[in-house]
Amino acid sequence: MDMQQLLEVSNQGSFWNPLTYLVFAPLVGALVLLLIPKGNEMVLKVVALATTLITAGIGVYILTQFNFDNAGEKQLTANLSWIEVINSRYIIGIDGISLPLIMLTLLIMPLCIVYSWNHLPSPGNPKAFFTLLMVLMTGMLGSFVALDLILFFVFFEVVLLPMYFLIGVWGGEQRQYASIKFFLYTLFGSALMLVAFLALYFLSDEVLTPSGDLMHSFDMTLLPTLAGGIATGAALWIFAGMFIGFGVKVPMFPFHTWLPDAHTQAPTVGSVILAAVLLKLGTYGFIRIAIPILPDAAQTWAPVIGILAVIGIIYGALCCLAQTDMKRLIAFSSVAHMGFTMLAISTLTDFGFNAAIYGMVAHGLITGLLFFLAGSTKERYHTLEISRLGGLLKQAPHMGWIMGLAVMASLGLPGLAGFWGEFPAILSAYNPAEGLNVALFRTLMVIAAIGTVLAAGYLLWLYQRVAFGTPSDEFADDPNITDVNTTEWIAWLPLVILIVVLGMIPGILFNVTNPAVVTTLGMAGV
Amino acid sequence: MLDTAAVVGIENPAIDWHAFSPELVLVGLLAVLLLVDAFGGERSKWAMPSLTGIGLLVALVPVATLAYDGNVRSMFDGAFVVDNYALMFKALFLIAGYVVVLLSTNYIAEGDYWEGEYYQLLVASLLGMVVMASARDLISIFVALELLSIPAYMMAAWRKRDLGSEEAGMKYYLMGVFASALLLYGMSLLYGMAGSTLLVDIAESISGTEVPALVALAVVLVIVGFAFKVSAVPFHTWAPDTYEGAPTPVTAFLAVGSKAAGFVALMTVVLVGFGSQPQLFEPLIWALAAVTMVVGNLIALRQTNLVRMLAYSGVAQAGYMLAPLAVAGFAGSGASSAVEAISTYLVIYAAMNLGAFAVVIAVARKTGSAEISSMGGLFSYSPVLAVCMTIFMFSLAGIPPLAGWYGKLAIFLALIEPGSISGYVLAVIVGVSSVIALFYYARVTRVMWVDEVPDGDTTAIKVPVSISAALVITVAVTVVVGVVPQILAAVTGSESFLTLGG
């Protein structure tokens, strides 16, 4: 090992980086919200919306600063000292992998605030509700820009608290059970993940710090090189720790049982954020951290990931077919869809990774929209029992059509975003990375393809029961059942447009992700 | 100058007054409090807490000058050492003592509980702790331990006419004396073996390859003695009853001050005294740590009383803090990361627990109860207190960016650094038990945020200035250390933090 060239770390960039503004702008908004008296509901809403819009504005500025020709490199980076004694540093930066997920977050959050304008879940208290959403936003954005394992861990955990309260306070009837289950599962995963990070830290090679000491490092960009010397056995254990940590978040079968409860009980915007962004933290962790740093261990674990992913696809689909509650059905469909993403990741190919990132974004948009629709359905019908619903197209035609589009996109209809998440994911399993068992992955491919048939089955069946036919007697003359209102239009239209645009021109996303994926896998030497 | 001691043939020890000054300030404070109480009559009662608080802050001044000076000072052949380790803990004890004074001010005054005596005992106990931070020999450790314990026994029984408080004091006293006896027995064996009470001499005398069985017995007795003090399972049974019965500010003092002092003594004795023979203490401490955190957390799950829950959570955290000692023996450098981890955790532990007790005291002023259910709906009528408590609960659970996460991280680091199987297993046990712990911490926040107010009385709680001040201090430490852990890490991670080998 001593023959290897010693890597040097130096301070670089400034703390006042556009990405720092991006991450902490929502936190500033949260502090402002705390200062506003509780009664001023309108002011609270405006401040919350303004905060998300300003943050999105910073995001647009970042887009203009981002060099798309060089999307494979980390950009807008800063590397400053944070916790010197353990050489954990404030390292931030974005590339073509994180950029789409950041943009997804920046899109979803303002839409959630707009949607909450007149859909504030009971028991009200907009001050606490919006403050938590702002903290949540900081956590999510921070996780996507952090390039230091400890910094990533901190943001990853910051996300937990607001979500716990969103489900636990503003959730449905089983909210207490669902919120604590969500919290315990994720914390269990992240405890093991932290142990894995620390083992990685101590077992990898040292770097020269700016103060001239030889220390281990948490730097995600250096660790693929530094971790090269870790013994195979240890690497397998470390990967297993991260696997559980990220796998719970994704969620992969068999760690998925928190998800249906959390989704079903969460308030609408909670479900939307959970589906659109939080689940992506898990898959992002695989792509950004676990696989590039420990590629050999990943190779050993890949068949396990692939098999669990496919079990998730089939199991999720079968569960969907058995559901009687619309929101729970959508939740289980998330298990199935994230299964496709994980299958693509398990191939360890750049094709698979691109498909996975596309799948993440597409699932975020589509399932986000579906949860919005479920929330609005619940508000109109006061139930999500599928057997009691029906005739949505007659009573609220616009809403029915939007639901139709979301359902078609979700089942992977070509021309809509979902297709580009699902089809390449299946295709990628045809040619897994060198060293992986081709026969196994082709079998997985076939089973996953069957999963798409099941998906079409449960989604179309859902749509048929909810939207077609005539309204049941109990709702036939209900004046509450109105068509899409203004705030809903504002919240849903951007999603609808993006689902169509990304479905028609997939290149706009693939062109950004591909260079970063190639660099990441190249660095890992897979 | 003609010296009587020199005439009779005893050499006067050189005394470094500067190194001694924090202790001297406390002794002076004690004298002032006694005099004011004796001659000031009833009129002076109100001044007692202010005087005590000011005195404790004054005692911090020499701590700061000594830290600025930076030299390691050693007196009495190395029985009393002032290094960064000692200074950090002196500062911790003094600040924790100051916060306890803030918490006690209204409680003791309104309960009419012998104010003068209360603060004198508190200062005496703090003096014991401050000495403990510097003690590096068996006798000074024992004297410091008794000096800090005996006033605490009385303070636990301070609510004289309350049976629960009397039970608290009695249990604490009996268990404490029993522990002291074990400790003394172990110490006497060590002295018999080494012929010296200095920890460095003991370390030298047992450093050979052949260790007599009697040393093992002595080590076990000493560790068990301290295990009572830090309330490690199975020697924890006194803690919940004592915590519940004692006046709540005293509970805060016991949970934070006494426990931290116990850990300081344990660390010093084990690492300075037995550091060369890790096989003697590691298995015992490994088992104690593992059992303590699992049992503490599991029993805490079942508690309905907030103070008892905090007592068991304190037991569990004693387990976390014991854990690094269980792997401290590897290749010499493990000791320093163990000291680093435990010291870091102790500081954070003090801030978040004192804060939690401050909220309990504030809420009990309105509800008169420490049941978890009595916190119901706190968020709706006293949102600031509810947010403070939420911060402390999640810091205790180790959720970033609140200080508790860095404490846990430091412990994980110390456990994983040696790369031993026993370290990894213990790290996983710490991880799993933190998840269990989250369950009961989260329950408290849930009650505050979601549940209805039990008696429907939603008038806001009037928080006295002194308790507000205590909350400001503890919240600030909890948040700042959580976001910028380097502040604390720079101190605990400094070179020659604990001067092993005197």
CSV table of C-alpha atoms in Angstrom, one decimal, chain A residues 38 82-86 125 128 132 150 153-155 157-158 160-161 164-165 168-170 175-177 179-180 183-185 187-189 191-192 194-196 198-199 201-203 218, chain B residues 340 379-380 390 394 397-402 405-406 409 412-414 416-417 424 427-428 431-432 434-436 438-439 442-443 445-446 449-451 482-486 489-490 493:
chain,number,residue,atom,x,y,z
A,38,LYS,CA,-49.7,31.5,14.9
A,82,TRP,CA,-15.9,20.7,9.7
A,83,ILE,CA,-15.0,18.1,12.4
A,84,GLU,CA,-11.2,18.1,12.2
A,85,VAL,CA,-10.6,15.4,14.8
A,86,ILE,CA,-12.2,12.8,12.6
A,125,ASN,CA,-51.6,24.5,12.9
A,128,ALA,CA,-45.8,23.9,12.7
A,132,LEU,CA,-41.5,21.0,9.4
A,150,ILE,CA,-20.8,12.0,7.9
A,153,PHE,CA,-25.5,10.9,7.4
A,154,VAL,CA,-26.5,14.1,9.2
A,155,PHE,CA,-28.8,15.3,6.4
A,157,GLU,CA,-31.2,11.8,9.5
A,158,VAL,CA,-32.5,15.3,9.6
A,160,LEU,CA,-36.5,11.7,9.7
A,161,LEU,CA,-37.8,14.1,12.4
A,164,TYR,CA,-42.1,11.5,11.8
A,165,PHE,CA,-44.1,14.5,13.0
A,168,GLY,CA,-47.6,11.3,13.6
A,169,VAL,CA,-49.5,14.6,14.0
A,170,TRP,CA,-51.3,15.2,10.7
A,175,ARG,CA,-50.9,7.6,12.5
A,176,GLN,CA,-49.1,6.8,15.8
A,177,TYR,CA,-48.4,3.3,14.8
A,179,SER,CA,-45.1,7.1,12.3
A,180,ILE,CA,-43.1,5.2,14.9
A,183,PHE,CA,-39.0,6.0,12.4
A,184,LEU,CA,-37.8,2.8,13.9
A,185,TYR,CA,-37.2,1.0,10.6
A,187,LEU,CA,-33.2,4.5,12.3
A,188,PHE,CA,-32.4,0.8,12.5
A,189,GLY,CA,-31.1,0.9,9.0
A,191,ALA,CA,-27.6,2.8,12.7
A,192,LEU,CA,-26.1,-0.1,10.8
A,194,LEU,CA,-23.3,4.4,10.4
A,195,VAL,CA,-21.4,1.5,11.7
A,196,ALA,CA,-20.6,0.5,8.2
A,198,LEU,CA,-17.1,4.0,10.4
A,199,ALA,CA,-15.7,0.6,9.6
A,201,TYR,CA,-13.3,4.9,7.5
A,202,PHE,CA,-10.9,3.0,9.7
A,203,LEU,CA,-10.1,0.3,7.1
A,218,PHE,CA,-15.0,10.3,4.8
B,340,GLU,CA,-12.1,11.0,24.0
B,379,PHE,CA,-47.3,22.0,22.4
B,380,SER,CA,-50.7,23.6,22.2
B,390,THR,CA,-38.4,17.7,21.7
B,394,PHE,CA,-34.2,13.6,20.0
B,397,ALA,CA,-32.0,9.5,20.8
B,398,GLY,CA,-29.0,10.6,18.8
B,399,ILE,CA,-30.7,12.3,15.9
B,400,PRO,CA,-28.5,14.8,14.1
B,401,PRO,CA,-28.0,17.8,14.1
B,402,LEU,CA,-28.5,17.7,17.9
B,405,TRP,CA,-25.5,12.2,17.6
B,406,TYR,CA,-21.9,13.3,17.9
B,409,LEU,CA,-20.6,8.9,16.8
B,412,PHE,CA,-18.9,4.2,17.6
B,413,LEU,CA,-15.5,5.5,16.5
B,414,ALA,CA,-13.9,4.3,19.7
B,416,ILE,CA,-14.7,0.4,15.7
B,417,GLU,CA,-11.2,1.8,15.6
B,424,TYR,CA,-17.9,-4.5,16.3
B,427,ALA,CA,-21.1,-1.2,18.3
B,428,VAL,CA,-24.0,-3.2,16.8
B,431,GLY,CA,-26.9,0.7,17.4
B,432,VAL,CA,-29.7,-1.6,18.1
B,434,SER,CA,-30.4,3.3,20.3
B,435,VAL,CA,-33.2,2.2,18.1
B,436,ILE,CA,-35.1,0.7,21.0
B,438,LEU,CA,-35.9,6.1,20.2
B,439,PHE,CA,-39.3,4.4,20.9
B,442,ALA,CA,-40.4,9.6,20.6
B,443,ARG,CA,-43.4,8.7,22.8
B,445,THR,CA,-42.7,14.0,22.0
B,446,ARG,CA,-45.8,12.4,20.6
B,449,TRP,CA,-47.5,17.2,20.2
B,450,VAL,CA,-50.5,15.0,19.6
B,451,ASP,CA,-52.4,14.2,22.8
B,482,GLY,CA,-24.5,19.2,17.3
B,483,VAL,CA,-23.9,21.4,14.4
B,484,VAL,CA,-20.3,22.3,15.0
B,485,PRO,CA,-18.9,19.3,17.0
B,486,GLN,CA,-15.4,20.5,16.4
B,489,ALA,CA,-13.8,17.6,19.8
B,490,ALA,CA,-11.0,20.1,19.8
B,493,GLY,CA,-9.1,15.4,21.1
